[in-house]
XYZ file of C-alpha atoms in Angstrom:
309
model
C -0.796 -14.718 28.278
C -2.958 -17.783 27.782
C -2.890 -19.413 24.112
C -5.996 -18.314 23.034
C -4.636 -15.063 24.286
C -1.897 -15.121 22.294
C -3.485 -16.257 19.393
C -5.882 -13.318 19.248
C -3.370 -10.891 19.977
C -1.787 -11.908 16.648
C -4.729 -11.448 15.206
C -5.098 -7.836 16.075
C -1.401 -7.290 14.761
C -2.074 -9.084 11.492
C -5.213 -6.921 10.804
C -2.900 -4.009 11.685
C -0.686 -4.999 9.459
C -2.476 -6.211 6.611
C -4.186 -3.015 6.613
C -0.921 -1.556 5.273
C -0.499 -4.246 2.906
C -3.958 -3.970 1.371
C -3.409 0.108 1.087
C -0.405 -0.478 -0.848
C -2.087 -3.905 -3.135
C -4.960 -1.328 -4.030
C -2.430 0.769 -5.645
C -0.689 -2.414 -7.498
C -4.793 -3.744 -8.785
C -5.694 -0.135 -9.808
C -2.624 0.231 -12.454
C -2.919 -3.292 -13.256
C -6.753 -3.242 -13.804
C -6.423 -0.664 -16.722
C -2.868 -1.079 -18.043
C -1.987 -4.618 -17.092
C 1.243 -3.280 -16.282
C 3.094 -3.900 -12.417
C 4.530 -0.925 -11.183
C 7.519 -1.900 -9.576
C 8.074 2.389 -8.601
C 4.958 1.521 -6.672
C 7.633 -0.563 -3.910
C 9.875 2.888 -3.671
C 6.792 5.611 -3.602
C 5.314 3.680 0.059
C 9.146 4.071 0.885
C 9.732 7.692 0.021
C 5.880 8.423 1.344
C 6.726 6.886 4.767
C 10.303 9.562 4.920
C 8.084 12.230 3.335
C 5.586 11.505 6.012
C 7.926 12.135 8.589
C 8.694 15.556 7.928
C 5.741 16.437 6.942
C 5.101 15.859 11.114
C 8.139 17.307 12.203
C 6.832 20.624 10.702
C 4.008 20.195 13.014
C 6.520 20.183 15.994
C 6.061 16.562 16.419
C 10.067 15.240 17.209
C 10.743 12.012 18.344
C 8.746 10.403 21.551
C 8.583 13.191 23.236
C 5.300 15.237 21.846
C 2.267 13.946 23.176
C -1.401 15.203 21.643
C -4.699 14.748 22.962
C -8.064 14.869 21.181
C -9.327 17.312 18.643
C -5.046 18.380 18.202
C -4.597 14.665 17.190
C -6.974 14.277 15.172
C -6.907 16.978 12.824
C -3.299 17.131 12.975
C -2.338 13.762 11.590
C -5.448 13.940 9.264
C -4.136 17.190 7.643
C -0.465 15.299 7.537
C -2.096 12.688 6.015
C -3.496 14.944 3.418
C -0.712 16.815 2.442
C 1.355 13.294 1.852
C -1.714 11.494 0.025
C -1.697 14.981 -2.211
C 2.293 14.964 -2.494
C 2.648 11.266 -3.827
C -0.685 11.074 -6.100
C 1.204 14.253 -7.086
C 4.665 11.974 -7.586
C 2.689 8.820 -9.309
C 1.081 11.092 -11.306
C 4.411 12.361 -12.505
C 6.033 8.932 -12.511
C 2.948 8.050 -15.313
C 3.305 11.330 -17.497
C 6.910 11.801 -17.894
C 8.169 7.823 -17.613
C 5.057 5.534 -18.410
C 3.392 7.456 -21.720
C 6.011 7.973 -23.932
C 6.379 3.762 -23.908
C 1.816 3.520 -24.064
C 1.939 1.897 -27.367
C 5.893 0.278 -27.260
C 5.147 -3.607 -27.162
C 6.687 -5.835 -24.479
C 7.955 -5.331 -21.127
C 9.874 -1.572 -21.164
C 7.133 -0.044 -19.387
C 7.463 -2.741 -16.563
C 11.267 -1.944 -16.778
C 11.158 1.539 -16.778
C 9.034 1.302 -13.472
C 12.296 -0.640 -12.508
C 14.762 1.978 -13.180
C 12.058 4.556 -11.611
C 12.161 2.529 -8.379
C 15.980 2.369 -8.015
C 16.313 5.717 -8.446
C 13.791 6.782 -6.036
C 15.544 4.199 -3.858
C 18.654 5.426 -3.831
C 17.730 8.969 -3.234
C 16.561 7.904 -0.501
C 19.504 5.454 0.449
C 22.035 8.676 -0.138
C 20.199 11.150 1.634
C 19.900 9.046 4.537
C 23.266 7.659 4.786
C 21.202 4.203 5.202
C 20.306 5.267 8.570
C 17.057 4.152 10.245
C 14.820 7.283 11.332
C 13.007 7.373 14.813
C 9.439 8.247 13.391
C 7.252 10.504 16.288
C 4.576 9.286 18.375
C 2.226 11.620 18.944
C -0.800 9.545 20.189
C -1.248 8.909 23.985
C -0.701 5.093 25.668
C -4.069 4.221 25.831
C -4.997 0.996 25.745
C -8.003 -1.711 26.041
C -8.169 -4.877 27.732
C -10.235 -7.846 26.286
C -9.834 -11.382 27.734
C -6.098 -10.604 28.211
C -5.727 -9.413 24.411
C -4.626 -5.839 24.253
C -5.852 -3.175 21.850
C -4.107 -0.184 21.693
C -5.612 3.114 20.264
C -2.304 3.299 17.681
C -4.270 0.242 16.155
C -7.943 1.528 16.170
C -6.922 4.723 14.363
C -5.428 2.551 11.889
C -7.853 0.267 11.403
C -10.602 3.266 11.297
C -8.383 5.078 8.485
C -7.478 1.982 6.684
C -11.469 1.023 6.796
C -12.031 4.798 5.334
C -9.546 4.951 2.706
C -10.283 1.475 1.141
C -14.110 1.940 1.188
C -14.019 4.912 0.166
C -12.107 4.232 -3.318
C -14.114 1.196 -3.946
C -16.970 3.773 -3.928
C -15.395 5.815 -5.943
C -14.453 2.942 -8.517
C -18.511 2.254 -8.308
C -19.998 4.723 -7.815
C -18.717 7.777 -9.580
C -18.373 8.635 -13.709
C -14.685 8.904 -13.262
C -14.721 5.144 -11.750
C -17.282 4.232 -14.169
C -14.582 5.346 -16.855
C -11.812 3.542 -15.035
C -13.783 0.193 -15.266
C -14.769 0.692 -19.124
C -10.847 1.707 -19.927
C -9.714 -2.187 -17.809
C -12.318 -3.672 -20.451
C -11.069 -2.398 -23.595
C -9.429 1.025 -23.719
C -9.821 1.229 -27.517
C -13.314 1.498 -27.303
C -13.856 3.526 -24.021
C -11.323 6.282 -26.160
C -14.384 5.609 -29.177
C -17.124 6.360 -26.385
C -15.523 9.360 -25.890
C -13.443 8.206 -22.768
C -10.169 10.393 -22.003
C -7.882 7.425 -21.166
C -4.568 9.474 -20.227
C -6.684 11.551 -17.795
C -8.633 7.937 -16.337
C -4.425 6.604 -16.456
C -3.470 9.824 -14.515
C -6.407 9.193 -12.108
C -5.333 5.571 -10.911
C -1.620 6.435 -10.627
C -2.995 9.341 -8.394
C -4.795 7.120 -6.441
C -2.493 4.685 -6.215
C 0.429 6.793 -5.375
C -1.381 8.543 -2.831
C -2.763 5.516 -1.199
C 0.913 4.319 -1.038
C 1.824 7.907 0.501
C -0.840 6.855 3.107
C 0.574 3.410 3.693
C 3.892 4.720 4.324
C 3.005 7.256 6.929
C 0.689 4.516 8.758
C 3.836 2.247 8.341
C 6.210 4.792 10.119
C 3.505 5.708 13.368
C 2.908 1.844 13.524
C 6.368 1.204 13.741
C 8.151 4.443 14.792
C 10.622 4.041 12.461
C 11.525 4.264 8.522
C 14.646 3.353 6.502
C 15.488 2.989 3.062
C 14.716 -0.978 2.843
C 11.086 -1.140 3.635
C 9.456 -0.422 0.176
C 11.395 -3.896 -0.859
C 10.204 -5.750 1.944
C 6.829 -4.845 2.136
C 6.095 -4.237 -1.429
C 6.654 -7.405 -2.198
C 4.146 -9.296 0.247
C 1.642 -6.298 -0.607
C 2.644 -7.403 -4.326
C 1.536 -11.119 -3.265
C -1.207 -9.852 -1.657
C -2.630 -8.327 -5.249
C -1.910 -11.347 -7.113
C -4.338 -13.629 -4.065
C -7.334 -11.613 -3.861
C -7.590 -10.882 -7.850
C -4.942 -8.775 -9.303
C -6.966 -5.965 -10.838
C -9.874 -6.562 -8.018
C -10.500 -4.064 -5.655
C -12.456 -5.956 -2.742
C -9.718 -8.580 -3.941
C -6.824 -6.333 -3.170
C -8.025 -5.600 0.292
C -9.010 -9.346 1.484
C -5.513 -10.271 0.218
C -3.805 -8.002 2.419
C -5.469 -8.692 5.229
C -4.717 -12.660 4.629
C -0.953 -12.194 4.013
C -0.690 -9.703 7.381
C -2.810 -12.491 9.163
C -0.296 -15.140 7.651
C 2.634 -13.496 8.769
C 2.162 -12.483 12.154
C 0.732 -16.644 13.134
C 3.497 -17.919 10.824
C 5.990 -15.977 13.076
C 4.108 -16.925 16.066
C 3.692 -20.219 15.668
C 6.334 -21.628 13.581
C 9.052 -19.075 13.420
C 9.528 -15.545 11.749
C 12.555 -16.779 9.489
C 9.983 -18.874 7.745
C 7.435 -16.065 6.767
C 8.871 -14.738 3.768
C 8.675 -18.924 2.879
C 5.212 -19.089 3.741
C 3.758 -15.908 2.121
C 5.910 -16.759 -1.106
C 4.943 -19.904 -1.379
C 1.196 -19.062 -1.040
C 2.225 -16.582 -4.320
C 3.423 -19.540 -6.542
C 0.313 -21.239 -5.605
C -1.978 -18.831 -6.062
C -0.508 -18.842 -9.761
C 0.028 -22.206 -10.637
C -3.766 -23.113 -9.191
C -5.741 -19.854 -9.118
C -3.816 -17.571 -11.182
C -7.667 -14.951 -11.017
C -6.892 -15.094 -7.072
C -9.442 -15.168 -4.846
C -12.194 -12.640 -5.849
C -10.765 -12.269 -9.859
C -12.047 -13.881 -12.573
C -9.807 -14.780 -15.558
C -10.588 -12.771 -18.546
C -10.444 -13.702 -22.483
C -7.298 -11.916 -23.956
C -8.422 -8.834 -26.020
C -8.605 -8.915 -29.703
């Protein structure tokens, strides 16, 4: 392959896999936006999602390498997996919020943020225990088709992400401005004492986000695991954290911010590795983090707020 080649060819797999980066930031900006809280479970429920995921397509009969599917079968049947797993973790976050997250609402200082801690480890080692720390060969059901541009291939694996990724994220920044329920989530990041005076219900706009989030991470996960073809136990750590990083450059609590920073830090780590080596990229993407908060600590698309009275 020719430079330029390779260069664009990097592209494609940092667009790939900033996609699953921005999925995963949206859920970080959405709890942030209304409860200024980080949910660290967030970094365990993409983990769990991408195991869930996997069985959830093994009860399709899709095992291993060997199941091949063509057309319409494709389609709908990794659409209604992804259903089921968006529906099963907006289900979990949704749990994670009522039973973990509201009884500390109103406790001041950081034991919500720990408690999201303690909910990540032990989703974590669930997982780590049930899977004897084994890596799991994830199936791949879509056929090796593949386009040539200029020497830069594009492989259909990457358009159907890209197309779903594109779907999902649109689709919940219409929902965040377009709909009454979004309308509700934006008053409650405002001031959630007087969206509850308005007549806001701000546990059932609270429940909505984790949903959302959660089931956006579910989404992430499986992506993750057909991307890849694999899952294990450490992936929520690695990748949580640069889709973490990814959050805090486009705008923490910014939507459109979420998603641009996702892309950047998938873009950033697929040249980084490419051109100056892959050891560094956890340097690089880390180091753009501390910068982003000692110079821009809004991010990119954010806009720093006055504290609330």
């Amino acid at each position: 392959m020719t430079g330029a080649a390779i260069f664009f060819q990097q592209i494609i797999n940092g667009v790939s896999l900033g996609a699953v980066y921005a999925l995963l930031a949206l859920g970080f900006t959405l709890v942030y936006g209304i409860l200024e809280l980080i949910n660290f479970a967030h970094f365990s429920v993409f983990m769990v999602g991408a195991f869930i995921a996997l069985v959830v397509l093994q009860l399709f009969g899709l095992q291993g390498q060997s199941v091949i599917l063509h057309g319409a079968a494709l389609v709908i049947t990794l659409l209604v997996a992804l259903a089921i797993t968006m529906v099963l973790f907006g289900a979990l976050g949704v749990a994670i919020e009522r039973y973990t997250l509201r009884p500390m609402r109103n406790v001041k200082g950081p034991m919500a943020m720990i408690t999201t801690i303690g909910v990540s480890y032990i989703l974590f080692n669930l997982v780590l225990l049930a899977t004897n720390a084994q890596a799991l060969n994830y199936p791949d059901p879509m056929p090796e088709v593949a386009y040539h541009v200029g020497g830069v291939v594009i492989r259909l694996k990457e358009i159907l992400i890209w197309i779903v990724a594109a779907v999902l994220m649109v689709g919940l920044n219409l929902f965040v401005k377009r709909t009454k329920i979004g309308k509700a989530m934006r008053a409650v990041a405002q001031d959630a004492e007087a969206a509850r005076m308005m007549g806001v219900d701000v546990d059932r706009v609270v429940m909505i986000a984790f949903f959302a989030g959660s089931a956006l991470a579910g989404a992430a996960g499986m992506i993750f695991g057909l991307y890849y073809n694999f899952t294990q136990y450490s992936i929520g750590y690695t990748a949580g954290l640069r889709a973490f990083t990814a959050a805090v450059l486009g705008g923490i609590g910014n939507v459109p911010g979420a998603m641009l920073g996702g892309i950047v830090i998938g873009l950033i780590e697929t040249l980084g590795s490419q051109y100056i080596a892959a050891r560094w990229a956890d340097v690089i993407i880390f180091s753009i983090l501390i910068g982003t908060l000692v110079f821009r600590p809004a991010g990119l698309l954010g806009m720093l707020a006055p504290n609330r009275s």
